[in-house]
Tab-separated table of C-alpha atoms and ligand atoms in Angstrom:
chain	number	residue	atom	x	y	z
A	991	MET	CA	0.000	0.000	0.000
A	992	SER	CA	1.386	3.435	-0.880
A	993	LEU	CA	2.029	6.085	1.766
A	994	ALA	CA	-0.783	8.230	0.357
A	995	ALA	CA	-3.202	5.318	0.679
A	996	VAL	CA	-2.179	4.606	4.252
A	997	ALA	CA	-2.564	8.278	5.212
A	998	THR	CA	-5.960	8.616	3.520
A	999	LYS	CA	-7.205	5.408	5.083
A	1000	ARG	CA	-6.166	6.401	8.618
A	1001	PHE	CA	-7.537	9.895	8.218
A	1002	GLN	CA	-10.937	8.796	6.956
A	1003	VAL	CA	-11.418	5.818	9.252
A	1004	GLU	CA	-10.418	7.778	12.342
A	1005	THR	CA	-12.460	10.859	11.420
A	1006	PRO	CA	-15.519	9.542	9.580
A	1007	ASP	CA	-17.485	12.758	10.162
A	1008	ILE	CA	-15.148	14.883	8.092
A	1009	VAL	CA	-16.462	15.372	4.582
A	1010	ARG	CA	-13.709	16.424	2.229
A	1011	HIS	CA	-13.890	18.382	-1.005
A	1012	ASP	CA	-10.150	18.467	-1.706
A	1013	TRP	CA	-9.515	14.953	-3.014
A	1014	THR	CA	-6.422	14.661	-5.162
A	1015	ARG	CA	-6.134	12.248	-8.046
A	1016	GLU	CA	-3.158	10.680	-6.303
A	1017	GLU	CA	-5.268	9.837	-3.243
A	1018	LEU	CA	-8.134	8.489	-5.327
A	1019	ARG	CA	-5.738	6.428	-7.474
A	1020	ALA	CA	-4.265	5.002	-4.279
A	1021	LEU	CA	-7.742	4.054	-3.023
A	1022	PHE	CA	-8.574	2.306	-6.319
A	1023	ALA	CA	-5.306	0.375	-6.029
A	1024	LEU	CA	-5.792	-0.832	-2.437
A	1025	PRO	CA	-5.837	-4.583	-1.856
A	1026	PHE	CA	-9.519	-5.544	-2.170
A	1027	PRO	CA	-9.988	-6.550	1.497
A	1028	GLU	CA	-8.529	-3.200	2.638
A	1029	LEU	CA	-10.721	-1.261	0.220
A	1030	ILE	CA	-13.914	-3.035	1.305
A	1031	PHE	CA	-13.046	-2.695	5.002
A	1032	HIS	CA	-12.421	1.020	4.571
A	1033	ALA	CA	-15.683	1.513	2.609
A	1034	GLN	CA	-17.675	-0.564	5.148
A	1035	THR	CA	-16.257	1.400	8.074
A	1036	LEU	CA	-17.401	4.700	6.576
A	1037	HIS	CA	-20.713	3.254	5.411
A	1038	ARG	CA	-21.497	2.048	8.944
A	1039	ALA	CA	-20.488	5.404	10.459
A	1040	HIS	CA	-23.301	7.094	8.541
A	1041	PHE	CA	-25.894	4.501	7.540
A	1042	ASP	CA	-27.584	1.304	8.642
A	1043	PRO	CA	-25.705	-1.187	6.402
A	1044	CYS	CA	-28.855	-3.359	6.140
A	1045	GLU	CA	-31.015	-0.593	4.626
A	1046	VAL	CA	-31.237	0.146	0.911
A	1047	GLN	CA	-33.124	3.108	-0.532
A	1048	VAL	CA	-35.488	2.065	-3.323
A	1049	SER	CA	-36.399	4.345	-6.260
A	1050	THR	CA	-38.622	3.594	-9.229
A	1051	LEU	CA	-37.978	5.207	-12.625
A	1052	LEU	CA	-40.479	6.245	-15.264
A	1053	SER	CA	-39.729	7.686	-18.684
A	1054	ILE	CA	-42.263	10.517	-18.978
A	1055	LYS	CA	-41.001	11.573	-22.422
A	1056	THR	CA	-39.215	8.932	-24.454
A	1057	GLY	CA	-36.900	9.214	-27.464
A	1058	GLY	CA	-36.145	11.783	-30.164
A	1059	CYS	CA	-33.547	13.626	-28.079
A	1060	SER	CA	-31.376	16.195	-29.880
A	1061	GLU	CA	-28.250	15.360	-27.835
A	1062	ASP	CA	-25.698	12.847	-29.127
A	1063	CYS	CA	-24.759	10.976	-25.909
A	1064	GLY	CA	-22.911	7.911	-27.246
A	1065	TYR	CA	-24.496	5.507	-24.754
A	1066	CYS	CA	-28.121	6.548	-25.107
A	1067	SER	CA	-30.970	4.656	-26.761
A	1068	GLN	CA	-33.024	7.852	-26.885
A	1069	SER	CA	-30.741	10.084	-28.956
A	1070	ALA	CA	-32.148	11.053	-32.362
A	1071	HIS	CA	-28.546	10.735	-33.646
A	1072	HIS	CA	-28.590	6.928	-33.241
A	1073	ASP	CA	-30.742	4.281	-34.878
A	1074	THR	CA	-31.798	2.185	-31.897
A	1075	GLY	CA	-35.445	1.444	-32.636
A	1076	VAL	CA	-36.646	3.634	-29.735
A	1077	LYS	CA	-39.456	5.831	-31.106
A	1078	ALA	CA	-40.023	9.461	-30.142
A	1079	GLU	CA	-43.107	9.827	-27.982
A	1080	LYS	CA	-44.999	12.752	-26.465
A	1081	LEU	CA	-44.888	13.796	-22.819
A	1082	LEU	CA	-47.121	11.408	-20.831
A	1083	SER	CA	-50.357	12.713	-19.332
A	1084	ILE	CA	-50.487	13.621	-15.651
A	1085	ASP	CA	-53.014	10.816	-15.018
A	1086	THR	CA	-50.743	8.194	-16.568
A	1087	VAL	CA	-47.792	9.355	-14.467
A	1088	LEU	CA	-49.818	9.364	-11.244
A	1089	ALA	CA	-51.140	5.864	-11.925
A	1090	GLU	CA	-47.530	4.651	-12.371
A	1091	ALA	CA	-46.463	6.461	-9.199
A	1092	LYS	CA	-49.257	4.795	-7.205
A	1093	ALA	CA	-48.157	1.393	-8.505
A	1094	ALA	CA	-44.525	2.184	-7.587
A	1095	LYS	CA	-45.551	3.110	-4.062
A	1096	ALA	CA	-47.657	-0.045	-3.730
A	1097	GLY	CA	-44.596	-2.004	-4.936
A	1098	GLY	CA	-42.475	-0.556	-2.099
A	1099	ALA	CA	-40.625	2.406	-3.669
A	1100	SER	CA	-39.950	5.490	-1.538
A	1101	ARG	CA	-38.816	7.756	-4.399
A	1102	PHE	CA	-40.294	8.223	-7.867
A	1103	CYS	CA	-37.882	9.432	-10.564
A	1104	MET	CA	-39.272	10.849	-13.793
A	1105	GLY	CA	-36.961	11.140	-16.810
A	1106	ALA	CA	-37.408	13.007	-20.085
A	1107	ALA	CA	-35.349	12.718	-23.259
A	1108	TRP	CA	-34.784	16.449	-23.577
A	1109	ARG	CA	-31.678	18.569	-24.019
A	1110	SER	CA	-33.530	20.987	-21.709
A	1111	PRO	CA	-37.231	21.473	-20.928
A	1112	LYS	CA	-39.330	24.173	-22.605
A	1113	ASP	CA	-41.105	26.460	-20.191
A	1114	ARG	CA	-44.520	25.256	-21.370
A	1115	ASP	CA	-43.518	21.618	-20.660
A	1116	LEU	CA	-42.648	22.635	-17.134
A	1117	ASP	CA	-46.312	23.493	-16.329
A	1118	GLN	CA	-47.221	19.847	-16.861
A	1119	VAL	CA	-44.094	18.533	-15.135
A	1120	CYS	CA	-44.749	20.741	-12.079
A	1121	ALA	CA	-48.263	19.269	-11.840
A	1122	MET	CA	-46.712	15.764	-11.967
A	1123	VAL	CA	-44.326	16.649	-9.136
A	1124	GLU	CA	-47.181	18.014	-7.006
A	1125	GLY	CA	-49.312	14.916	-7.645
A	1126	VAL	CA	-46.511	12.424	-6.923
A	1127	LYS	CA	-45.556	14.250	-3.738
A	1128	ALA	CA	-49.184	14.181	-2.577
A	1129	LEU	CA	-49.000	10.371	-2.761
A	1130	GLY	CA	-46.303	10.454	-0.079
A	1131	LEU	CA	-43.380	9.684	-2.399
A	1132	GLU	CA	-40.129	11.599	-2.701
A	1133	THR	CA	-39.885	13.188	-6.142
A	1134	CYS	CA	-36.961	13.191	-8.560
A	1135	LEU	CA	-36.708	14.553	-12.097
A	1136	THR	CA	-34.131	14.332	-14.858
A	1137	LEU	CA	-34.998	16.632	-17.762
A	1138	GLY	CA	-31.601	17.752	-19.094
A	1139	MET	CA	-30.131	21.229	-18.595
A	1140	LEU	CA	-32.011	23.733	-16.410
A	1141	THR	CA	-31.831	27.506	-16.034
A	1142	ASP	CA	-31.857	29.083	-12.568
A	1143	THR	CA	-35.493	30.127	-13.056
A	1144	GLN	CA	-36.592	26.640	-14.115
A	1145	ALA	CA	-34.855	25.073	-11.121
A	1146	LYS	CA	-36.649	27.517	-8.790
A	1147	ARG	CA	-40.016	26.726	-10.397
A	1148	LEU	CA	-39.456	23.003	-9.821
A	1149	LYS	CA	-38.467	23.650	-6.214
A	1150	GLY	CA	-41.712	25.604	-5.823
A	1151	ALA	CA	-43.671	22.572	-7.068
A	1152	GLY	CA	-42.109	20.463	-4.296
A	1153	LEU	CA	-39.279	18.741	-6.179
A	1154	ASP	CA	-36.960	16.856	-3.792
A	1155	TYR	CA	-34.147	15.673	-6.139
A	1156	TYR	CA	-32.836	16.514	-9.598
A	1157	ASN	CA	-30.684	13.975	-11.444
A	1158	HIS	CA	-28.018	15.317	-13.775
A	1159	ASN	CA	-24.893	13.215	-14.257
A	1160	LEU	CA	-21.312	14.242	-15.001
A	1161	ASP	CA	-21.122	10.823	-16.709
A	1162	THR	CA	-17.317	10.443	-16.918
A	1163	SER	CA	-14.021	12.293	-16.451
A	1164	PRO	CA	-13.608	15.762	-17.995
A	1165	GLU	CA	-10.953	14.252	-20.343
A	1166	TYR	CA	-13.059	11.364	-21.663
A	1167	TYR	CA	-16.297	13.351	-21.846
A	1168	GLY	CA	-15.683	14.642	-25.394
A	1169	GLU	CA	-15.326	11.058	-26.657
A	1170	VAL	CA	-18.887	10.342	-25.528
A	1171	ILE	CA	-20.903	13.564	-26.007
A	1172	THR	CA	-20.278	16.523	-28.307
A	1173	THR	CA	-23.546	18.484	-28.102
A	1174	ARG	CA	-23.023	19.910	-24.602
A	1175	THR	CA	-20.005	20.500	-22.419
A	1176	TYR	CA	-18.871	19.446	-18.965
A	1177	ARG	CA	-19.232	23.113	-17.995
A	1178	ASP	CA	-22.902	23.059	-19.110
A	1179	ARG	CA	-23.483	20.156	-16.745
A	1180	LEU	CA	-21.746	21.882	-13.837
A	1181	ASP	CA	-23.871	24.996	-14.466
A	1182	THR	CA	-27.095	22.962	-14.230
A	1183	LEU	CA	-25.853	21.352	-11.008
A	1184	ASP	CA	-25.184	24.853	-9.621
A	1185	ALA	CA	-28.694	25.994	-10.588
A	1186	VAL	CA	-30.259	22.959	-8.893
A	1187	ARG	CA	-28.195	23.392	-5.732
A	1188	GLU	CA	-28.875	27.128	-5.643
A	1189	ALA	CA	-32.647	26.494	-5.899
A	1190	GLY	CA	-32.484	24.277	-2.799
A	1191	VAL	CA	-33.240	20.993	-4.609
A	1192	HIS	CA	-31.184	17.936	-3.580
A	1193	VAL	CA	-28.673	16.846	-6.214
A	1194	CYS	CA	-28.486	13.340	-7.702
A	1195	CYS	CA	-25.297	13.175	-9.764
A	1196	GLY	CA	-23.051	10.323	-10.807
A	1197	GLY	CA	-21.801	8.665	-13.946
A	1198	ILE	CA	-21.382	5.632	-16.163
A	1199	VAL	CA	-18.524	3.136	-16.270
A	1200	GLY	CA	-17.802	0.449	-18.837
A	1201	MET	CA	-17.751	2.946	-21.736
A	1202	GLY	CA	-14.182	2.063	-22.747
A	1203	GLU	CA	-12.720	4.604	-20.314
A	1204	THR	CA	-9.495	3.946	-18.395
A	1205	ARG	CA	-9.150	3.628	-14.626
A	1206	GLU	CA	-7.695	7.147	-14.704
A	1207	ASP	CA	-11.031	8.324	-16.173
A	1208	ARG	CA	-12.897	6.617	-13.341
A	1209	VAL	CA	-10.532	8.369	-10.916
A	1210	GLY	CA	-11.233	11.661	-12.733
A	1211	MET	CA	-14.992	11.124	-12.587
A	1212	ILE	CA	-14.919	10.494	-8.825
A	1213	GLU	CA	-12.589	13.471	-8.367
A	1214	ALA	CA	-15.101	15.726	-10.173
A	1215	LEU	CA	-18.029	14.401	-8.104
A	1216	ALA	CA	-16.279	14.373	-4.723
A	1217	ASN	CA	-14.878	17.882	-5.151
A	1218	LEU	CA	-18.220	19.529	-5.986
A	1219	PRO	CA	-18.828	22.359	-3.478
A	1220	VAL	CA	-21.464	20.158	-1.794
A	1221	HIS	CA	-21.505	16.388	-2.357
A	1222	PRO	CA	-24.519	15.157	-4.332
A	1223	GLU	CA	-27.015	13.629	-1.899
A	1224	SER	CA	-27.376	10.700	-4.346
A	1225	VAL	CA	-24.561	9.316	-6.490
A	1226	PRO	CA	-25.740	6.871	-9.178
A	1227	ILE	CA	-22.986	4.595	-10.482
A	1228	ASN	CA	-24.276	3.173	-13.766
A	1229	MET	CA	-22.745	0.224	-15.601
A	1230	LEU	CA	-23.134	0.939	-19.320
A	1231	VAL	CA	-26.133	-0.844	-20.824
A	1232	ARG	CA	-24.807	-1.555	-24.306
A	1233	VAL	CA	-27.613	-0.564	-26.673
A	1234	GLU	CA	-27.596	-1.829	-30.281
A	1235	GLY	CA	-27.350	1.121	-32.689
A	1236	THR	CA	-25.439	3.420	-30.311
A	1237	PRO	CA	-21.752	4.238	-30.854
A	1238	LEU	CA	-20.973	2.421	-27.583
A	1239	ALA	CA	-22.804	-0.793	-28.473
A	1240	GLY	CA	-19.442	-2.528	-28.927
A	1241	ALA	CA	-17.725	-1.118	-25.813
A	1242	SER	CA	-15.487	-3.705	-24.210
A	1243	GLY	CA	-17.310	-3.678	-20.849
A	1244	LEU	CA	-15.738	-3.655	-17.435
A	1245	ASP	CA	-14.444	-6.258	-15.050
A	1246	MET	CA	-16.944	-6.556	-12.198
A	1247	ILE	CA	-14.285	-6.259	-9.489
A	1248	GLU	CA	-13.293	-2.911	-11.023
A	1249	PHE	CA	-16.966	-1.900	-10.903
A	1250	VAL	CA	-17.099	-2.777	-7.179
A	1251	ARG	CA	-13.887	-0.793	-6.636
A	1252	THR	CA	-15.549	2.249	-8.248
A	1253	VAL	CA	-18.534	1.929	-5.882
A	1254	ALA	CA	-16.177	1.644	-2.895
A	1255	VAL	CA	-14.157	4.728	-3.861
A	1256	ALA	CA	-17.408	6.688	-4.326
A	1257	ARG	CA	-18.499	5.593	-0.815
A	1258	ILE	CA	-15.157	6.525	0.768
A	1259	SER	CA	-14.832	9.909	-0.928
A	1260	MET	CA	-18.515	10.902	-0.426
A	1261	PRO	CA	-19.216	9.189	2.909
A	1262	LYS	CA	-22.580	10.782	3.666
A	1263	SER	CA	-24.100	10.400	0.174
A	1264	MET	CA	-26.417	7.635	-0.941
A	1265	VAL	CA	-24.477	5.619	-3.532
A	1266	ARG	CA	-26.846	4.037	-6.051
A	1267	LEU	CA	-26.111	0.744	-7.762
A	1268	SER	CA	-27.830	2.028	-10.869
A	1269	ALA	CA	-28.167	0.863	-14.523
A	1270	GLY	CA	-26.744	-2.519	-15.509
A	1271	ARG	CA	-28.070	-4.678	-12.634
A	1272	GLU	CA	-30.079	-6.817	-15.060
A	1273	ASP	CA	-26.799	-8.424	-16.178
A	1274	MET	CA	-25.138	-8.532	-12.738
A	1275	SER	CA	-24.915	-11.663	-10.655
A	1276	GLU	CA	-26.279	-11.718	-7.115
A	1277	GLU	CA	-22.691	-12.023	-5.927
A	1278	THR	CA	-21.582	-8.855	-7.720
A	1279	GLN	CA	-24.538	-6.928	-6.315
A	1280	ALA	CA	-23.810	-8.281	-2.813
A	1281	LEU	CA	-20.210	-7.047	-3.146
A	1282	CYS	CA	-21.519	-3.623	-4.218
A	1283	PHE	CA	-23.679	-3.445	-1.068
A	1284	LEU	CA	-20.610	-4.419	0.993
A	1285	ALA	CA	-18.654	-1.691	-0.821
A	1286	GLY	CA	-21.158	0.909	0.346
A	1287	ALA	CA	-23.936	1.000	-2.263
A	1288	ASN	CA	-27.202	1.716	-0.460
A	1289	SER	CA	-29.706	2.580	-3.152
A	1290	ILE	CA	-31.153	0.875	-6.249
A	1291	PHE	CA	-33.664	1.368	-9.040
A	1292	TYR	CA	-36.505	-1.042	-8.440
A	1293	GLY	CA	-38.981	-2.317	-11.027
A	1294	PRO	CA	-38.570	-4.130	-14.354
A	1295	LEU	CA	-37.816	-1.084	-16.528
A	1296	LEU	CA	-35.243	1.708	-16.189
A	1297	LEU	CA	-36.075	4.324	-18.853
A	1298	THR	CA	-35.921	2.094	-21.935
A	1299	ALA	CA	-33.685	-0.752	-20.710
A	1300	ALA	CA	-34.530	-3.772	-18.593
A	1301	ASN	CA	-33.952	-3.921	-14.838
A	1302	PRO	CA	-34.506	-7.004	-12.620
A	1303	GLU	CA	-38.113	-8.035	-11.918
A	1304	ARG	CA	-39.340	-6.992	-8.453
A	1305	ASP	CA	-39.534	-10.546	-7.111
A	1306	ARG	CA	-35.936	-11.227	-8.165
A	1307	ASP	CA	-34.797	-8.173	-6.171
A	1308	MET	CA	-36.927	-9.113	-3.168
A	1309	ARG	CA	-35.394	-12.602	-3.177
A	1310	LEU	CA	-31.933	-11.022	-3.191
A	1311	PHE	CA	-32.873	-8.624	-0.358
A	1312	ASN	CA	-34.189	-11.585	1.661
A	1313	LYS	CA	-31.084	-13.678	1.027
A	1314	LEU	CA	-28.858	-10.799	2.139
A	1315	GLY	CA	-31.095	-9.632	5.025
A	1316	LEU	CA	-31.495	-6.169	3.471
A	1317	LYS	CA	-34.595	-4.051	3.919
A	1318	PRO	CA	-35.961	-1.094	1.950
A	1319	MET	CA	-35.349	2.288	3.607
A	1320	SER	CA	-38.467	4.298	4.350
A	1321	ALA	CA	-38.785	7.849	2.934
B	2111	SAM	N1	-32.009	13.702	-20.878
B	2111	SAM	C1	-31.636	13.871	-19.541
B	2111	SAM	C2	-30.139	13.959	-19.335
B	2111	SAM	O1	-29.387	13.376	-20.101
B	2111	SAM	O2	-29.732	14.613	-18.374
B	2111	SAM	C3	-32.212	12.841	-18.618
B	2111	SAM	C4	-32.240	11.391	-18.967
B	2111	SAM	S1	-30.684	10.545	-19.196
B	2111	SAM	C5	-31.196	9.060	-19.917
B	2111	SAM	C6	-30.104	10.206	-17.563
B	2111	SAM	C7	-28.799	9.479	-17.395
B	2111	SAM	O3	-28.982	8.092	-17.647
B	2111	SAM	C8	-27.634	9.845	-18.280
B	2111	SAM	O4	-26.974	10.994	-17.852
B	2111	SAM	C9	-26.747	8.636	-18.171
B	2111	SAM	O5	-25.818	8.817	-17.111
B	2111	SAM	C10	-27.723	7.499	-17.850
B	2111	SAM	N2	-27.805	6.556	-18.986
B	2111	SAM	C11	-28.434	6.779	-20.156
B	2111	SAM	N3	-28.298	5.718	-20.985
B	2111	SAM	C12	-27.558	4.798	-20.326
B	2111	SAM	C13	-27.050	3.519	-20.658
B	2111	SAM	N4	-27.274	2.958	-21.856
B	2111	SAM	N5	-26.335	2.839	-19.736
B	2111	SAM	C14	-26.092	3.401	-18.526
B	2111	SAM	N6	-26.534	4.625	-18.163
B	2111	SAM	C15	-27.243	5.327	-19.041
B	2112	DTB	C1	-29.144	7.511	-13.731
B	2112	DTB	O1	-27.997	7.831	-13.351
B	2112	DTB	N1	-29.478	6.331	-14.229
B	2112	DTB	C2	-30.861	6.292	-14.614
B	2112	DTB	C3	-31.375	7.654	-14.087
B	2112	DTB	N2	-30.196	8.313	-13.670
B	2112	DTB	C4	-32.257	8.484	-14.889
B	2112	DTB	C5	-31.085	6.050	-16.048
B	2112	DTB	C6	-30.452	4.785	-16.533
B	2112	DTB	C7	-30.838	4.635	-17.948
B	2112	DTB	C8	-30.459	3.303	-18.476
B	2112	DTB	C9	-30.743	3.135	-19.905
B	2112	DTB	C10	-32.190	3.169	-20.309
B	2112	DTB	O2	-33.092	2.764	-19.554
B	2112	DTB	O3	-32.443	3.600	-21.427
B	2113	SF4	FE1	-30.825	12.898	-24.509
B	2113	SF4	FE2	-30.365	12.407	-21.918
B	2113	SF4	FE3	-30.132	10.445	-23.770
B	2113	SF4	FE4	-28.320	12.378	-23.710
B	2113	SF4	S1	-28.737	10.880	-22.068
B	2113	SF4	S2	-29.341	11.577	-25.558
B	2113	SF4	S3	-29.571	14.129	-23.112
B	2113	SF4	S4	-31.988	11.499	-23.191
């Protein structure tokens, strides 16, 4: 173990309440390179200092506006730039969304996340989206939206409607970003995160691995997330779902131990955040998911569909929770 790793480990384990925003790449590299038992012990220690390790927060996703997106994100089934077979649809009606939210609550979700395939919402769309947020909140669910880039005014309107969380991911390292998306910049994303934070809405922000990036890019992604002025309250770590017709359909994928290491480093560097084991669980073994929970993941998407891609059936997840003695966290 390098000296930097030893120092970081001692510092964090002995002072779990200190939340840092000055992570260096060297420290994060050293964490990634720790022997696996040391890394998991370190992540578990911090996880237990802040959370019940047997509780997992459960969110359900709904695509409220699917396909036809003007952005060119290389991973996405919904970009109009790629031929994936996903058709452009209109914004769902408020009644349809509320019926789905009721079903999600009955199924055991505590948060309802609504996603739209937009570069950014138009102000007239926001009227309808605000009504959705109000209706979902009235059902006793936490609300989350992901609609693309927001202005300060739009973020404040959503806060006024009762929005709890806004998801907007940095996706990857600043260096690799341009290989994946060309239609908006890293700076654009940081500006939206600032607008959301400024409006008083909790931030959900993470990224995707398995896109052909290097470990250094994973280090860079965690560095960008963990050095935000305030840590995102939720940090989704997505494993790329390789979608036929996207530029990343042939990406080489990622070793699952490296995926678990990424989860652990997110947990250690953002000790009070919820770390979500996000897209890609459909193809993960129970053992990999169990390792992710040991590494500090404490949130999942629950229900058979993400936005357009498959997620495990509810009963499969409940069987896994029962086997592992995990229970859903209440809102
Ligand atoms: N259009 C909005 C935006 O991009 O901010 C909201 C929806 S977008 C689908 C939300 C996030 O889902 C993306 O930022 C990306 O991190 C993740 N995502 C999309 N497609 C994915 C895929 N094939 N595999 C893994 N994660 C994916
Ligand atoms: C996030 O980080 N992952 C979710 C959510 N935020 C919106 C989306 C995953 C999308 C997976 C691919 C699909 O369903 O099309
Ligand atoms: Fe559009 Fe979001 Fe997909 Fe990018 S990730 S193409 S912005 S829906």
